Amino acid sequence: MIVLGTTFEKMILAVVTTNPKKAPSGICVFHCDDEEEMFDIAAKLEAITDGIAHRLRNDLMILVRHG
């Protein structure tokens, strides 16, 4: 018997933003009131998910697992 597994080595885990209009659909989005809260949430998500936060714009960060 052969069992095939699926491994996601690189994927976007979540979006953290202060601008809900810029957030994509189909992914976990965390809406923040200001930039300070955005950085705080991103840092906590990094620790919880073992991911890395990347700032794409002043109002948008993505949390990525690089594998």
JSON list of N, CA, C and O in Angstrom, two decimals, residues 29-52:
[
{"chain": "A", "resi": 29, "resn": "VAL", "atom": "N", "xyz": [-7.80, 36.67, 8.20]},
{"chain": "A", "resi": 29, "resn": "VAL", "atom": "CA", "xyz": [-7.43, 38.09, 8.25]},
{"chain": "A", "resi": 29, "resn": "VAL", "atom": "C", "xyz": [-7.67, 38.62, 9.65]},
{"chain": "A", "resi": 29, "resn": "VAL", "atom": "O", "xyz": [-8.74, 38.43, 10.23]},
{"chain": "A", "resi": 30, "resn": "PHE", "atom": "N", "xyz": [-6.66, 39.29, 10.20]},
{"chain": "A", "resi": 30, "resn": "PHE", "atom": "CA", "xyz": [-6.77, 39.94, 11.50]},
{"chain": "A", "resi": 30, "resn": "PHE", "atom": "C", "xyz": [-6.81, 41.43, 11.26]},
{"chain": "A", "resi": 30, "resn": "PHE", "atom": "O", "xyz": [-5.87, 42.02, 10.72]},
{"chain": "A", "resi": 31, "resn": "HIS", "atom": "N", "xyz": [-7.92, 42.07, 11.66]},
{"chain": "A", "resi": 31, "resn": "HIS", "atom": "CA", "xyz": [-8.11, 43.51, 11.49]},
{"chain": "A", "resi": 31, "resn": "HIS", "atom": "C", "xyz": [-7.65, 44.22, 12.77]},
{"chain": "A", "resi": 31, "resn": "HIS", "atom": "O", "xyz": [-8.08, 43.86, 13.86]},
{"chain": "A", "resi": 32, "resn": "CYS", "atom": "N", "xyz": [-6.78, 45.20, 12.63]},
{"chain": "A", "resi": 32, "resn": "CYS", "atom": "CA", "xyz": [-6.23, 45.93, 13.77]},
{"chain": "A", "resi": 32, "resn": "CYS", "atom": "C", "xyz": [-6.62, 47.40, 13.70]},
{"chain": "A", "resi": 32, "resn": "CYS", "atom": "O", "xyz": [-6.83, 47.94, 12.62]},
{"chain": "A", "resi": 33, "resn": "ASP", "atom": "N", "xyz": [-6.68, 48.03, 14.87]},
{"chain": "A", "resi": 33, "resn": "ASP", "atom": "CA", "xyz": [-7.07, 49.44, 14.94]},
{"chain": "A", "resi": 33, "resn": "ASP", "atom": "C", "xyz": [-5.94, 50.38, 14.52]},
{"chain": "A", "resi": 33, "resn": "ASP", "atom": "O", "xyz": [-6.19, 51.46, 13.99]},
{"chain": "A", "resi": 34, "resn": "ASP", "atom": "N", "xyz": [-4.69, 49.98, 14.78]},
{"chain": "A", "resi": 34, "resn": "ASP", "atom": "CA", "xyz": [-3.56, 50.85, 14.44]},
{"chain": "A", "resi": 34, "resn": "ASP", "atom": "C", "xyz": [-2.31, 50.01, 14.18]},
{"chain": "A", "resi": 34, "resn": "ASP", "atom": "O", "xyz": [-2.31, 48.80, 14.33]},
{"chain": "A", "resi": 35, "resn": "GLU", "atom": "N", "xyz": [-1.24, 50.69, 13.77]},
{"chain": "A", "resi": 35, "resn": "GLU", "atom": "CA", "xyz": [0.00, 50.02, 13.41]},
{"chain": "A", "resi": 35, "resn": "GLU", "atom": "C", "xyz": [0.63, 49.28, 14.60]},
{"chain": "A", "resi": 35, "resn": "GLU", "atom": "O", "xyz": [1.16, 48.18, 14.45]},
{"chain": "A", "resi": 36, "resn": "GLU", "atom": "N", "xyz": [0.54, 49.87, 15.78]},
{"chain": "A", "resi": 36, "resn": "GLU", "atom": "CA", "xyz": [1.09, 49.23, 16.98]},
{"chain": "A", "resi": 36, "resn": "GLU", "atom": "C", "xyz": [0.41, 47.88, 17.25]},
{"chain": "A", "resi": 36, "resn": "GLU", "atom": "O", "xyz": [1.08, 46.87, 17.52]},
{"chain": "A", "resi": 37, "resn": "GLU", "atom": "N", "xyz": [-0.90, 47.85, 17.15]},
{"chain": "A", "resi": 37, "resn": "GLU", "atom": "CA", "xyz": [-1.63, 46.60, 17.34]},
{"chain": "A", "resi": 37, "resn": "GLU", "atom": "C", "xyz": [-1.30, 45.60, 16.23]},
{"chain": "A", "resi": 37, "resn": "GLU", "atom": "O", "xyz": [-1.18, 44.40, 16.48]},
{"chain": "A", "resi": 38, "resn": "MET", "atom": "N", "xyz": [-1.12, 46.09, 15.01]},
{"chain": "A", "resi": 38, "resn": "MET", "atom": "CA", "xyz": [-0.77, 45.21, 13.89]},
{"chain": "A", "resi": 38, "resn": "MET", "atom": "C", "xyz": [0.55, 44.49, 14.17]},
{"chain": "A", "resi": 38, "resn": "MET", "atom": "O", "xyz": [0.66, 43.28, 13.98]},
{"chain": "A", "resi": 39, "resn": "PHE", "atom": "N", "xyz": [1.57, 45.22, 14.63]},
{"chain": "A", "resi": 39, "resn": "PHE", "atom": "CA", "xyz": [2.86, 44.60, 14.95]},
{"chain": "A", "resi": 39, "resn": "PHE", "atom": "C", "xyz": [2.74, 43.64, 16.13]},
{"chain": "A", "resi": 39, "resn": "PHE", "atom": "O", "xyz": [3.38, 42.57, 16.14]},
{"chain": "A", "resi": 40, "resn": "ASP", "atom": "N", "xyz": [1.95, 44.00, 17.11]},
{"chain": "A", "resi": 40, "resn": "ASP", "atom": "CA", "xyz": [1.77, 43.14, 18.28]},
{"chain": "A", "resi": 40, "resn": "ASP", "atom": "C", "xyz": [1.11, 41.81, 17.89]},
{"chain": "A", "resi": 40, "resn": "ASP", "atom": "O", "xyz": [1.58, 40.73, 18.28]},
{"chain": "A", "resi": 41, "resn": "ILE", "atom": "N", "xyz": [0.03, 41.88, 17.12]},
{"chain": "A", "resi": 41, "resn": "ILE", "atom": "CA", "xyz": [-0.66, 40.67, 16.67]},
{"chain": "A", "resi": 41, "resn": "ILE", "atom": "C", "xyz": [0.25, 39.82, 15.78]},
{"chain": "A", "resi": 41, "resn": "ILE", "atom": "O", "xyz": [0.33, 38.60, 15.93]},
{"chain": "A", "resi": 42, "resn": "ALA", "atom": "N", "xyz": [0.98, 40.46, 14.88]},
{"chain": "A", "resi": 42, "resn": "ALA", "atom": "CA", "xyz": [1.89, 39.73, 13.99]},
{"chain": "A", "resi": 42, "resn": "ALA", "atom": "C", "xyz": [2.96, 39.00, 14.79]},
{"chain": "A", "resi": 42, "resn": "ALA", "atom": "O", "xyz": [3.29, 37.84, 14.50]},
{"chain": "A", "resi": 43, "resn": "ALA", "atom": "N", "xyz": [3.52, 39.64, 15.80]},
{"chain": "A", "resi": 43, "resn": "ALA", "atom": "CA", "xyz": [4.56, 39.01, 16.63]},
{"chain": "A", "resi": 43, "resn": "ALA", "atom": "C", "xyz": [4.00, 37.81, 17.39]},
{"chain": "A", "resi": 43, "resn": "ALA", "atom": "O", "xyz": [4.66, 36.76, 17.48]},
{"chain": "A", "resi": 44, "resn": "LYS", "atom": "N", "xyz": [2.80, 37.94, 17.90]},
{"chain": "A", "resi": 44, "resn": "LYS", "atom": "CA", "xyz": [2.18, 36.82, 18.62]},
{"chain": "A", "resi": 44, "resn": "LYS", "atom": "C", "xyz": [1.88, 35.67, 17.67]},
{"chain": "A", "resi": 44, "resn": "LYS", "atom": "O", "xyz": [2.08, 34.50, 18.00]},
{"chain": "A", "resi": 45, "resn": "LEU", "atom": "N", "xyz": [1.41, 35.97, 16.47]},
{"chain": "A", "resi": 45, "resn": "LEU", "atom": "CA", "xyz": [1.13, 34.93, 15.49]},
{"chain": "A", "resi": 45, "resn": "LEU", "atom": "C", "xyz": [2.41, 34.23, 15.03]},
{"chain": "A", "resi": 45, "resn": "LEU", "atom": "O", "xyz": [2.40, 33.02, 14.77]},
{"chain": "A", "resi": 46, "resn": "GLU", "atom": "N", "xyz": [3.51, 34.97, 14.93]},
{"chain": "A", "resi": 46, "resn": "GLU", "atom": "CA", "xyz": [4.79, 34.35, 14.60]},
{"chain": "A", "resi": 46, "resn": "GLU", "atom": "C", "xyz": [5.14, 33.27, 15.62]},
{"chain": "A", "resi": 46, "resn": "GLU", "atom": "O", "xyz": [5.53, 32.16, 15.26]},
{"chain": "A", "resi": 47, "resn": "ALA", "atom": "N", "xyz": [4.99, 33.60, 16.89]},
{"chain": "A", "resi": 47, "resn": "ALA", "atom": "CA", "xyz": [5.33, 32.65, 17.95]},
{"chain": "A", "resi": 47, "resn": "ALA", "atom": "C", "xyz": [4.38, 31.45, 17.97]},
{"chain": "A", "resi": 47, "resn": "ALA", "atom": "O", "xyz": [4.82, 30.31, 18.15]},
{"chain": "A", "resi": 48, "resn": "ILE", "atom": "N", "xyz": [3.12, 31.69, 17.75]},
{"chain": "A", "resi": 48, "resn": "ILE", "atom": "CA", "xyz": [2.13, 30.62, 17.81]},
{"chain": "A", "resi": 48, "resn": "ILE", "atom": "C", "xyz": [2.25, 29.67, 16.63]},
{"chain": "A", "resi": 48, "resn": "ILE", "atom": "O", "xyz": [2.16, 28.45, 16.78]},
{"chain": "A", "resi": 49, "resn": "THR", "atom": "N", "xyz": [2.45, 30.21, 15.43]},
{"chain": "A", "resi": 49, "resn": "THR", "atom": "CA", "xyz": [2.41, 29.39, 14.22]},
{"chain": "A", "resi": 49, "resn": "THR", "atom": "C", "xyz": [3.79, 28.98, 13.71]},
{"chain": "A", "resi": 49, "resn": "THR", "atom": "O", "xyz": [3.89, 28.23, 12.74]},
{"chain": "A", "resi": 50, "resn": "ASP", "atom": "N", "xyz": [4.85, 29.49, 14.32]},
{"chain": "A", "resi": 50, "resn": "ASP", "atom": "CA", "xyz": [6.21, 29.25, 13.86]},
{"chain": "A", "resi": 50, "resn": "ASP", "atom": "C", "xyz": [6.39, 29.80, 12.45]},
{"chain": "A", "resi": 50, "resn": "ASP", "atom": "O", "xyz": [7.09, 29.23, 11.62]},
{"chain": "A", "resi": 51, "resn": "GLY", "atom": "N", "xyz": [5.71, 30.92, 12.17]},
{"chain": "A", "resi": 51, "resn": "GLY", "atom": "CA", "xyz": [5.81, 31.58, 10.88]},
{"chain": "A", "resi": 51, "resn": "GLY", "atom": "C", "xyz": [6.64, 32.84, 10.98]},
{"chain": "A", "resi": 51, "resn": "GLY", "atom": "O", "xyz": [7.17, 33.17, 12.04]},
{"chain": "A", "resi": 52, "resn": "ILE", "atom": "N", "xyz": [6.78, 33.54, 9.87]},
{"chain": "A", "resi": 52, "resn": "ILE", "atom": "CA", "xyz": [7.53, 34.78, 9.81]},
{"chain": "A", "resi": 52, "resn": "ILE", "atom": "C", "xyz": [6.61, 35.87, 9.25]},
{"chain": "A", "resi": 52, "resn": "ILE", "atom": "O", "xyz": [5.96, 35.67, 8.22]}
]
